[in-house]
PDB file of N, CA and C in Angstrom:
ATOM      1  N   UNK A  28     102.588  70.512  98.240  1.00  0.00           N
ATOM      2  CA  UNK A  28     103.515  70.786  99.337  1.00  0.00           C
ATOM      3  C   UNK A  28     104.844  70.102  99.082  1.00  0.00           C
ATOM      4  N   UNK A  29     105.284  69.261  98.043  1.00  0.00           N
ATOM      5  CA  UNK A  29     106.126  68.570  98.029  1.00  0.00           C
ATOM      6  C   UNK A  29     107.068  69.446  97.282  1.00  0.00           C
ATOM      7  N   UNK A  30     106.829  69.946  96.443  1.00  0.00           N
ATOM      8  CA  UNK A  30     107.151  71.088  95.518  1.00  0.00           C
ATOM      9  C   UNK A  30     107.853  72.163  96.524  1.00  0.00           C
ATOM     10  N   UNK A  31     106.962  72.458  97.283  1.00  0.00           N
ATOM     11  CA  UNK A  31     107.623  73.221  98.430  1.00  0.00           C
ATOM     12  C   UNK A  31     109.336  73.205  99.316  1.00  0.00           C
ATOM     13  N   UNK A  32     109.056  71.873  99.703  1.00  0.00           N
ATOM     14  CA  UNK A  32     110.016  71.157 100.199  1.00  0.00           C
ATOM     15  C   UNK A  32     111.357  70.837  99.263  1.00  0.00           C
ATOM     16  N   UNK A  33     110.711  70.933  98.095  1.00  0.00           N
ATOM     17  CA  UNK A  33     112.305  70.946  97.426  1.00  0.00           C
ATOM     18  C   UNK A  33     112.346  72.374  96.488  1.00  0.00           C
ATOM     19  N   UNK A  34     112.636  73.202  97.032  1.00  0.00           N
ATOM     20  CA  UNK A  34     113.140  74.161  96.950  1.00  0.00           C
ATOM     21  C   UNK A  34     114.227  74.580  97.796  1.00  0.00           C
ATOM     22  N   UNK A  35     115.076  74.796  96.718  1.00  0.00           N
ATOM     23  CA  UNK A  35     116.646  75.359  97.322  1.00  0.00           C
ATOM     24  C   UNK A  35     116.614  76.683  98.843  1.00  0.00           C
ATOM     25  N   UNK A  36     116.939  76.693  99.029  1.00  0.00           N
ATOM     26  CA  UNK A  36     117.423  77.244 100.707  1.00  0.00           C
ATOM     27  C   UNK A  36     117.645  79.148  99.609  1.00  0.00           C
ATOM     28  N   UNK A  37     117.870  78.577  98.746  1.00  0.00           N
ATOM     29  CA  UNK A  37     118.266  79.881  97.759  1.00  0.00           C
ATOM     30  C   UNK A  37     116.823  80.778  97.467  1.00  0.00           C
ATOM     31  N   UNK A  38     116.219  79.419  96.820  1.00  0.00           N
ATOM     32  CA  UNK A  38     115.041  80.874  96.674  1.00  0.00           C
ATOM     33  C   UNK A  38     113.659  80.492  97.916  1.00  0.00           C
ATOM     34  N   UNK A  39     114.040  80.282  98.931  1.00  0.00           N
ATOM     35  CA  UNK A  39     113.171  80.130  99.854  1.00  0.00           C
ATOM     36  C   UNK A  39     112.193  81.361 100.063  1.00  0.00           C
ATOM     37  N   UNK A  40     113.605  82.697 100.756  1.00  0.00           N
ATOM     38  CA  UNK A  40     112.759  83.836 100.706  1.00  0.00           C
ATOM     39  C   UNK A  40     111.882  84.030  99.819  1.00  0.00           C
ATOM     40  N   UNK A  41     112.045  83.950  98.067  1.00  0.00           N
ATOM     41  CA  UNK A  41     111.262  84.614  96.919  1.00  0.00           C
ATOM     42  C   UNK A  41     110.159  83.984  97.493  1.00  0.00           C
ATOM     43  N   UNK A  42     110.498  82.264  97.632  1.00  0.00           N
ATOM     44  CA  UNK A  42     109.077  81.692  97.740  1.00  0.00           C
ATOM     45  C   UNK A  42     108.056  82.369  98.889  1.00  0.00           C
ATOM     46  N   UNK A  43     108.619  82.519  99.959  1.00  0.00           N
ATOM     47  CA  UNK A  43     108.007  82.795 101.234  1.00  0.00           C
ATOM     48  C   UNK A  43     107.292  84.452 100.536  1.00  0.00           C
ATOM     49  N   UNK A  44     108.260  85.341  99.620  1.00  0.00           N
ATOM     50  CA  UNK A  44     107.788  87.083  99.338  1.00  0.00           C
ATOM     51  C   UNK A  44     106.592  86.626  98.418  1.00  0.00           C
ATOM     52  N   UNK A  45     106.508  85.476  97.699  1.00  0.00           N
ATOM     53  CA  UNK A  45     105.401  85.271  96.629  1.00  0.00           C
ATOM     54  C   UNK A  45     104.118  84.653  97.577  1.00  0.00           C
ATOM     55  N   UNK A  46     104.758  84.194  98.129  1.00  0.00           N
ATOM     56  CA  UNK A  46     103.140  83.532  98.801  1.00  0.00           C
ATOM     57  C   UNK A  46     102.820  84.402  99.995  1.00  0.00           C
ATOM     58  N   UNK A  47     103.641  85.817 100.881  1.00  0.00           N
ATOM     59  CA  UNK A  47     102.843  86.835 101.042  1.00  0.00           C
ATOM     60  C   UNK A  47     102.069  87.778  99.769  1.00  0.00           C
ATOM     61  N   UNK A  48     102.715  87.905  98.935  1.00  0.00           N
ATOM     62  CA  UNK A  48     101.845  88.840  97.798  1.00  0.00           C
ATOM     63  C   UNK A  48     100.676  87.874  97.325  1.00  0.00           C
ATOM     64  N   UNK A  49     100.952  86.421  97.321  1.00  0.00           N
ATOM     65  CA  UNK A  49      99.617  86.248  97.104  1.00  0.00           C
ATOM     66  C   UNK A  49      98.378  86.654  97.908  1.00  0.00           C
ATOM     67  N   UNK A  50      98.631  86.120  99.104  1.00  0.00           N
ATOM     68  CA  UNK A  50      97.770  86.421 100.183  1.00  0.00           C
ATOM     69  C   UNK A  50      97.305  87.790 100.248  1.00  0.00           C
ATOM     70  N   UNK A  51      98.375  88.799 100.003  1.00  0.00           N
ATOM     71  CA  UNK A  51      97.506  89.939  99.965  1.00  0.00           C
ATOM     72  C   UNK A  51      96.927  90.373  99.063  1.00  0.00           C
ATOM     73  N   UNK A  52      97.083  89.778  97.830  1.00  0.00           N
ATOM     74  CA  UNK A  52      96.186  89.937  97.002  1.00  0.00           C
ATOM     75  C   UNK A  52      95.067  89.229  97.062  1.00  0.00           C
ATOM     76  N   UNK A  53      94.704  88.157  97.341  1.00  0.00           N
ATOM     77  CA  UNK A  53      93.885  87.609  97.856  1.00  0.00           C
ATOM     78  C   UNK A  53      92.471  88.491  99.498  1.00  0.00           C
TER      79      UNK A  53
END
């Protein structure tokens, strides 16, 4: 989760679009 937290404001969305596609792949 810390990893999380420092992520730029920039690729927040990607992060947030990758960890829905995970989930639905999951």
């Amino acid at each position: 989760t810390g990893k999380e937290l420092k992520i730029p404001a920039r690729k927040a969305p990607t992060f947030k679009a990758g960890a829905a596609l995970k989930s639905a792949v999951n």
